[in-house]
Amino acid sequence: MFALADCNDFYASCERVFNPALEGVPVVVLSNNDGCVIARSAEAKALGIKMGEPEFKCRDRLRQGGVEVFSSNYALYGDMSSRMMATLAEMAPEIEVYSIDEAFLDMSGFGRFDLAAYATEMRRTVRRHTGIPISIGIGATKTLAKVASRMAKKNPASGGVVVLSSPEEIAAALGATPVEDVWGIGRKWSRRLQEWGILTASDFAAAPVSWVRMQMHVVGVRVQAELKGESCLPLELVRPVKQSICTSRSFGRSVVLLEELYQAVATFSGRSAVKLRAEGQMASMVTVFIGSSPFADEGERCWFSRTATLKAPSMDSSVILKTAAAMLEGLFREGFEYRKAGVMLSGMVPRDQPGTTMLLFEEEPDEDRGTRLMAVMDEVNRRYGKSSIRLAAEDMNAWRPVRQRLSPRCSTQWDEILQVR
DNA sequence: TCTGGGGTCCTAGGACCC
DNA sequence: TCTGGGGTCCTAGGACCC
């Protein structure tokens, strides 16, 4: 059996932990640049505030409803997430951290326990240790655990815990789950399935496998098998290394000058390189993209991107920056209002692995110097704080998104604890 | 006027290898 | 008129997840 532990309204709940006055009050959290609603408390949902809705479109409703609105505080959410995961890890033999607010747990050794009672205890413990409310769903596959956790959230009478074990329980749960709410069935596929009269998870489970394979390929077949109780997705105990690393931002204002874009691209190159070294990887490809607002009028809309392969895999910030900067110059076209840029690294190669490709015709003059320099940079930043030293072309402050309603980072910054209301 | 930021996997087709 | 069998790598695009 798998359990899925899933936080309720995670970001909104985090805001409440250090500000109990928010209890019972509608709360929403906004995306970068205070653009869209990305988390809502139950009270905010009841007011009809939609997930992903732009703030400017619901501003009046937010004010009328007395909603407390916050910019996203990733330092706080990340820290609360690790506290919650640490608590869960103590209560199950194996855990897969699936996202910032979800974890799958291995329940296979709990045959002699009352699973529902144990899950209730896990819920209570997480709440006591972290202040975060969670729901727990348990089933024979990850997809069934997802179905169960959705029911635990929807149905208050469940006490936040749903276990699907008997065939009758499973059948009832699948019948009550709209097909678009099945994990792995997104917008496009659910619309297609609905056209064929497949409206619930139970309809989908009953569809002929050959038809599912034709329409949705192996991915759809896997979802279906999981719904039927056949486990295809194992618990992933060690996170695989990332295959790509991306740093990108919307600007919150228009940028027309190449020099300004250069500074943004330099900053994102530096951030991506830091993430790359933290993964212990080297990248062999660098992609740069710049673009207008996707909402710009036809003709003023643009999206340019280019990818270069490095002469040899690298983790050196300055090599990555030089490559990205050269591409930016080729990419840039005057006359557009740019609103977004990003730098992506891919073609990962493990560091310190013998047999990696080396340059054929050139000596590698600065390889060692670059490696040592980066090690020193990372160490200084570890000791004295992020971006204490960086490439001169970077300017994190200039490209930090607007966050006007940020709450204090009171679990990671001593000086901000004093700001707690 | 104002609209986020990360990721994954799969398929199909083209170019190439022996 | 007839024209093999088995691969790899790369790119683009489409679907999905949080």
XYZ file of N, CA, C and O in Angstrom, chain A residues 175-246:
288
model
N -16.054 5.828 -8.988
C -17.314 6.339 -9.521
C -17.529 7.804 -9.156
O -18.176 8.544 -9.886
N -16.972 8.207 -8.018
C -17.187 9.576 -7.534
C -16.081 10.526 -7.984
O -16.089 11.697 -7.612
N -15.124 10.020 -8.767
C -14.006 10.865 -9.194
C -14.154 11.242 -10.670
O -14.092 10.368 -11.534
N -14.361 12.527 -10.975
C -14.426 12.945 -12.381
C -13.108 12.617 -13.074
O -12.050 12.707 -12.449
N -13.174 12.255 -14.347
C -11.978 11.769 -15.035
C -10.887 12.843 -15.069
O -9.688 12.538 -15.013
N -11.296 14.132 -15.088
C -10.274 15.188 -15.155
C -9.510 15.333 -13.840
O -8.487 16.005 -13.795
N -10.012 14.700 -12.775
C -9.309 14.784 -11.499
C -8.358 13.610 -11.277
O -7.739 13.502 -10.220
N -8.263 12.714 -12.269
C -7.330 11.589 -12.129
C -5.916 12.093 -12.403
O -5.678 12.851 -13.338
N -4.985 11.673 -11.555
C -3.580 12.048 -11.675
C -3.035 11.546 -13.010
O -3.077 10.341 -13.284
N -2.566 12.439 -13.861
C -2.026 12.036 -15.156
C -2.984 12.314 -16.307
O -2.613 12.172 -17.463
N -4.224 12.682 -15.987
C -5.181 13.076 -17.025
C -5.355 14.586 -16.938
O -5.945 15.084 -15.993
N -4.828 15.282 -17.918
C -4.882 16.742 -17.885
C -6.061 17.289 -18.677
O -7.026 16.584 -18.963
N -5.960 18.558 -19.043
C -7.080 19.245 -19.700
C -7.425 18.643 -21.045
O -8.579 18.344 -21.347
N -6.391 18.455 -21.882
C -6.631 18.002 -23.254
C -7.261 16.609 -23.274
O -8.239 16.364 -23.958
N -6.638 15.724 -22.528
C -7.120 14.343 -22.543
C -8.503 14.210 -21.925
O -9.337 13.451 -22.426
N -8.756 14.956 -20.845
C -10.073 14.800 -20.230
C -11.155 15.298 -21.187
O -12.229 14.705 -21.271
N -10.860 16.361 -21.940
C -11.862 16.845 -22.894
C -12.141 15.770 -23.950
O -13.280 15.499 -24.307
N -11.060 15.150 -24.444
C -11.249 14.088 -25.453
C -12.037 12.906 -24.879
O -12.917 12.351 -25.538
N -11.694 12.539 -23.634
C -12.378 11.397 -23.022
C -13.852 11.703 -22.826
O -14.717 10.847 -23.059
N -14.146 12.938 -22.411
C -15.543 13.312 -22.184
C -16.337 13.222 -23.482
O -17.491 12.787 -23.481
N -15.701 13.596 -24.586
C -16.389 13.478 -25.876
C -16.788 12.036 -26.177
O -17.733 11.788 -26.906
N -16.027 11.106 -25.651
C -16.330 9.688 -25.857
C -17.229 9.131 -24.752
O -17.406 7.923 -24.644
N -17.737 10.013 -23.910
C -18.661 9.568 -22.860
C -17.964 9.004 -21.632
O -18.607 8.383 -20.789
N -16.657 9.211 -21.561
C -15.924 8.734 -20.383
C -15.833 9.883 -19.397
O -15.075 10.830 -19.608
N -16.665 9.816 -18.358
C -16.813 10.971 -17.470
C -16.152 10.774 -16.111
O -15.778 11.739 -15.461
N -16.028 9.532 -15.680
C -15.475 9.289 -14.340
C -14.258 8.375 -14.429
O -13.994 7.755 -15.463
N -13.529 8.302 -13.312
C -12.378 7.408 -13.240
C -12.822 5.971 -13.481
O -12.093 5.183 -14.086
N -14.026 5.644 -13.032
C -14.476 4.263 -13.202
C -14.804 3.978 -14.671
O -14.495 2.891 -15.177
N -15.365 4.962 -15.402
C -15.545 4.791 -16.860
C -14.195 4.540 -17.530
O -14.065 3.683 -18.398
N -13.197 5.317 -17.129
C -11.883 5.209 -17.774
C -11.245 3.856 -17.491
O -10.682 3.212 -18.382
N -11.377 3.387 -16.253
C -10.803 2.090 -15.896
C -11.436 0.977 -16.728
O -10.789 -0.017 -17.047
N -12.716 1.172 -17.106
C -13.437 0.117 -17.826
C -13.216 0.172 -19.340
O -13.615 -0.740 -20.053
N -12.599 1.233 -19.855
C -12.414 1.359 -21.306
C -11.449 0.277 -21.811
O -10.554 -0.138 -21.094
N -11.641 -0.169 -23.086
C -10.750 -1.208 -23.634
C -9.297 -0.712 -23.681
O -9.040 0.412 -24.122
N -8.382 -1.568 -23.242
C -6.976 -1.173 -23.170
C -6.441 -0.776 -24.549
O -5.695 0.195 -24.691
N -6.859 -1.521 -25.597
C -6.326 -1.243 -26.934
C -6.726 0.158 -27.388
O -5.942 0.874 -28.012
N -7.944 0.550 -27.028
C -8.428 1.884 -27.394
C -7.622 2.957 -26.649
O -7.194 3.951 -27.229
N -7.397 2.710 -25.361
C -6.622 3.665 -24.562
C -5.212 3.791 -25.132
O -4.668 4.888 -25.265
N -4.630 2.676 -25.535
C -3.271 2.715 -26.085
C -3.233 3.550 -27.371
O -2.328 4.352 -27.579
N -4.262 3.372 -28.196
C -4.290 4.105 -29.455
C -4.439 5.600 -29.210
O -3.769 6.416 -29.839
N -5.327 5.975 -28.295
C -5.616 7.383 -28.062
C -4.529 8.063 -27.225
O -4.198 9.220 -27.451
N -4.028 7.349 -26.215
C -3.201 8.022 -25.206
C -1.844 7.352 -25.008
O -1.128 7.695 -24.071
N -1.528 6.381 -25.888
C -0.208 5.758 -25.856
C 0.084 5.097 -24.500
O -0.814 4.913 -23.694
N 1.342 4.809 -24.262
C 1.671 4.018 -23.073
C 1.372 4.767 -21.778
O 1.095 4.157 -20.753
N 1.427 6.102 -21.844
C 1.193 6.869 -20.615
C -0.227 6.645 -20.106
O -0.452 6.397 -18.916
N -1.180 6.707 -21.038
C -2.577 6.498 -20.667
C -2.822 5.088 -20.171
O -3.561 4.875 -19.206
N -2.172 4.112 -20.819
C -2.327 2.712 -20.414
C -1.852 2.529 -18.967
O -2.463 1.804 -18.178
N -0.780 3.241 -18.635
C -0.231 3.132 -17.280
C -1.204 3.712 -16.253
O -1.437 3.109 -15.200
N -1.767 4.857 -16.570
C -2.738 5.465 -15.646
C -3.895 4.492 -15.417
O -4.329 4.267 -14.280
N -4.357 3.899 -16.498
C -5.492 2.989 -16.397
C -5.153 1.773 -15.530
O -5.922 1.387 -14.659
N -3.991 1.185 -15.771
C -3.580 0.018 -14.988
C -3.513 0.372 -13.503
O -3.962 -0.393 -12.641
N -2.960 1.545 -13.212
C -2.861 1.969 -11.814
C -4.233 2.105 -11.164
O -4.425 1.746 -10.006
N -5.209 2.612 -11.935
C -6.565 2.739 -11.389
C -7.159 1.365 -11.096
O -7.962 1.200 -10.189
N -6.741 0.373 -11.911
C -7.271 -0.980 -11.714
C -6.504 -1.743 -10.634
O -6.719 -2.934 -10.433
N -5.583 -1.050 -9.975
C -4.906 -1.666 -8.834
C -3.582 -2.307 -9.175
O -2.941 -2.922 -8.318
N -3.156 -2.162 -10.441
C -1.889 -2.754 -10.842
C -0.806 -1.679 -10.759
O -0.802 -0.724 -11.534
N 0.114 -1.834 -9.835
C 1.077 -0.768 -9.562
C 2.174 -0.706 -10.626
O 2.885 -1.673 -10.871
N 2.273 0.430 -11.306
C 3.286 0.630 -12.354
C 4.326 1.662 -11.931
O 5.380 1.772 -12.547
N 3.992 2.467 -10.948
C 4.878 3.556 -10.549
C 5.437 3.256 -9.169
O 4.740 3.388 -8.176
N 6.702 2.842 -9.097
C 7.288 2.509 -7.805
C 7.636 3.779 -7.020
O 7.684 4.875 -7.584
N 7.874 3.604 -5.736
C 8.356 4.696 -4.898
C 9.771 5.032 -5.338
O 10.607 4.150 -5.463
N 10.038 6.318 -5.595
C 11.396 6.718 -5.978
C 12.118 7.250 -4.755
O 11.863 8.351 -4.296
N 13.020 6.423 -4.237
C 13.610 6.756 -2.933
C 14.722 7.777 -3.050
O 14.904 8.601 -2.172
N 15.497 7.722 -4.141
C 16.514 8.762 -4.337
C 16.099 9.603 -5.528
O 15.720 9.085 -6.570
N 16.147 10.892 -5.333
C 15.765 11.778 -6.422
C 16.781 11.653 -7.546
O 17.977 11.782 -7.319
N 16.338 11.339 -8.767
C 17.287 11.265 -9.881
C 17.875 12.661 -10.133
O 17.227 13.664 -9.813
N 19.094 12.715 -10.695
C 19.673 14.037 -10.960
C 18.833 14.722 -12.031
O 18.247 14.076 -12.897
N 18.809 16.029 -11.953
C 18.007 16.805 -12.906
C 18.584 16.667 -14.309
O 19.797 16.637 -14.491
N 17.691 16.630 -15.304
C 18.129 16.574 -16.689
C 18.219 17.954 -17.309
O 18.787 18.133 -18.378
N 17.576 18.917 -16.656
C 17.697 20.293 -17.122
C 17.530 21.225 -15.929
O 16.880 20.871 -14.942
N 18.141 22.367 -16.014
C 18.072 23.368 -14.952
C 17.778 24.696 -15.616
O 18.470 25.090 -16.552
N 16.756 25.378 -15.138
C 16.323 26.607 -15.793
C 16.140 27.725 -14.770
O 15.637 27.486 -13.681
